Amino acid sequence: MVSRIGFTGDVMLGRVVDDRQRRRPVDAVWGTVLERLRGLDGLVINLECVLSTRGSRWRRTHRPFHFRADPDWAVPALERAGVDVCALANNHVLDYEEIALRDTLANLDGAGIARTGAGETLEEALEPAIVSVDGLDVAVVSFTDNTPEYAADDASPGTAWIEIDRENPETRRRVREALERARGTDPDLLVASLHWGPNMVEEPPASFREFGRWLVEQGVDVVHGHSAHVFQGVEVHEGRPILYDTGDFVDDYAVDSRLRNDRSFLFVLRIADDGEVLECRLHPTEIDDCAVHEAPPDAADWARERMRELSAPFGTAFDRDGSALVLSLED
């Protein structure tokens, strides 16, 4: 049996998206991609906002943007798309202070959507999300190097924060601890979801490349990167995909005319029942009117060509199947 698991970049449901969604059906945010999402066996996203109507904006340090979505529509929207796991280790989970983070955790738990990367304490933030996808047991851990003031500790809520440096002893200890917990559940597939690096950067730095490869060498089957707001290239290391950045999936952000942060992909992995990743299929997407859509032909052409260019330095070459790029990982 083969399972199909989707991975997206940032899903930001706050601000203008939140306002627009209050006046349209809850699943409108998924646009023309909804049926493709619902056809997957599993779906993992980076949730780039809190799910709450409470809290006040973080003012302890300078934060220019604060993202919050009303759970009355946002939670049903996540359910309608079939979201299984939300990675929460990012730079927005404390935008409305601790009360809104706690609401987010409770709302996801109440909906049966697994989450990882943030919690009441660091220990909780390091706990893996465990889901069964079409009979395939999947464990997801989540880390971020963004916004160290949002880091959880032994007594305070926040994120699973690390420095992206494979030689850093604390990073190695923390990551290995999380991976060991995940492996303790005997998963068929182990995913590391990373919100790493600054915005609008088109290529991962050498330290990220080294870290992604190190994660694979530690037993991670899929590296799921996000944070740059633009997609980056794909590398295959020891037969496992490193998605350095999956870009933005839905948001209300201003669009850079050159970098086209409104364009990305739905990354769909075909997984054998023994956990072997057989294929990575990239379906072009484009954000319009605070919703994600199947990319029109010109946008899809641009995204495919750009992905080929960004992935070529890693020795990664794609085939084409309809509008999708296809990367075969079978031996």
PDB file of C-alpha atoms in Angstrom, residues 7 43-45 83-89 108-109 112-118 123-133 136-143 178-179 181-183 185-193:
ATOM      1  CA  PHE A   7       3.334  19.210   3.000  1.00  0.00           C
ATOM      2  CA  LEU A  43      -1.491  16.681   5.439  1.00  0.00           C
ATOM      3  CA  VAL A  44       1.229  18.509   7.417  1.00  0.00           C
ATOM      4  CA  ILE A  45       1.326  22.311   7.569  1.00  0.00           C
ATOM      5  CA  VAL A  83      -4.983  18.782   8.175  1.00  0.00           C
ATOM      6  CA  ASP A  84      -3.424  16.074  10.346  1.00  0.00           C
ATOM      7  CA  VAL A  85      -0.433  17.871  11.856  1.00  0.00           C
ATOM      8  CA  CYS A  86       0.341  21.528  12.604  1.00  0.00           C
ATOM      9  CA  ALA A  87       3.968  22.479  13.150  1.00  0.00           C
ATOM     10  CA  LEU A  88       3.934  25.291  15.710  1.00  0.00           C
ATOM     11  CA  ALA A  89       7.626  26.068  16.205  1.00  0.00           C
ATOM     12  CA  LEU A 108      -6.125  21.939  17.960  1.00  0.00           C
ATOM     13  CA  ASP A 109      -6.443  19.254  20.634  1.00  0.00           C
ATOM     14  CA  GLY A 112      -8.051  16.083  17.026  1.00  0.00           C
ATOM     15  CA  ILE A 113      -5.333  17.827  14.989  1.00  0.00           C
ATOM     16  CA  ALA A 114      -1.886  16.778  16.176  1.00  0.00           C
ATOM     17  CA  ARG A 115       0.634  19.509  16.937  1.00  0.00           C
ATOM     18  CA  THR A 116       4.288  19.805  17.829  1.00  0.00           C
ATOM     19  CA  GLY A 117       6.952  22.452  18.327  1.00  0.00           C
ATOM     20  CA  ALA A 118       5.235  24.595  20.967  1.00  0.00           C
ATOM     21  CA  GLU A 123       9.396  19.420  27.317  1.00  0.00           C
ATOM     22  CA  GLU A 124       5.931  19.664  25.761  1.00  0.00           C
ATOM     23  CA  ALA A 125       7.278  21.617  22.773  1.00  0.00           C
ATOM     24  CA  LEU A 126       9.740  18.802  22.064  1.00  0.00           C
ATOM     25  CA  GLU A 127       7.007  16.141  22.099  1.00  0.00           C
ATOM     26  CA  PRO A 128       6.389  14.682  18.636  1.00  0.00           C
ATOM     27  CA  ALA A 129       3.055  14.759  16.853  1.00  0.00           C
ATOM     28  CA  ILE A 130       2.012  11.153  16.244  1.00  0.00           C
ATOM     29  CA  VAL A 131      -0.587  10.297  13.608  1.00  0.00           C
ATOM     30  CA  SER A 132      -1.679   7.256  11.664  1.00  0.00           C
ATOM     31  CA  VAL A 133      -2.039   8.022   7.967  1.00  0.00           C
ATOM     32  CA  LEU A 136       1.263   4.458   8.142  1.00  0.00           C
ATOM     33  CA  ASP A 137       2.534   5.636  11.543  1.00  0.00           C
ATOM     34  CA  VAL A 138       4.035   9.124  11.202  1.00  0.00           C
ATOM     35  CA  ALA A 139       5.984  11.107  13.809  1.00  0.00           C
ATOM     36  CA  VAL A 140       6.668  14.827  13.325  1.00  0.00           C
ATOM     37  CA  VAL A 141       9.012  17.004  15.377  1.00  0.00           C
ATOM     38  CA  SER A 142       9.226  20.774  14.927  1.00  0.00           C
ATOM     39  CA  PHE A 143      11.953  23.350  15.636  1.00  0.00           C
ATOM     40  CA  ALA A 178      13.199  15.039  20.367  1.00  0.00           C
ATOM     41  CA  LEU A 179      14.148  12.470  17.738  1.00  0.00           C
ATOM     42  CA  ARG A 181      11.138  10.511  21.773  1.00  0.00           C
ATOM     43  CA  ALA A 182       9.732  10.261  18.263  1.00  0.00           C
ATOM     44  CA  ARG A 183      11.581   7.026  17.499  1.00  0.00           C
ATOM     45  CA  THR A 185       6.827   5.471  19.149  1.00  0.00           C
ATOM     46  CA  ASP A 186       8.260   3.194  16.424  1.00  0.00           C
ATOM     47  CA  PRO A 187       7.056   5.322  13.489  1.00  0.00           C
ATOM     48  CA  ASP A 188       7.184   4.228   9.881  1.00  0.00           C
ATOM     49  CA  LEU A 189       8.035   7.813   8.843  1.00  0.00           C
ATOM     50  CA  LEU A 190       9.939  10.449  10.836  1.00  0.00           C
ATOM     51  CA  VAL A 191       9.574  14.099   9.783  1.00  0.00           C
ATOM     52  CA  ALA A 192      11.506  17.145  11.023  1.00  0.00           C
ATOM     53  CA  SER A 193       9.632  20.401  10.349  1.00  0.00           C
TER      54      SER A 193
END
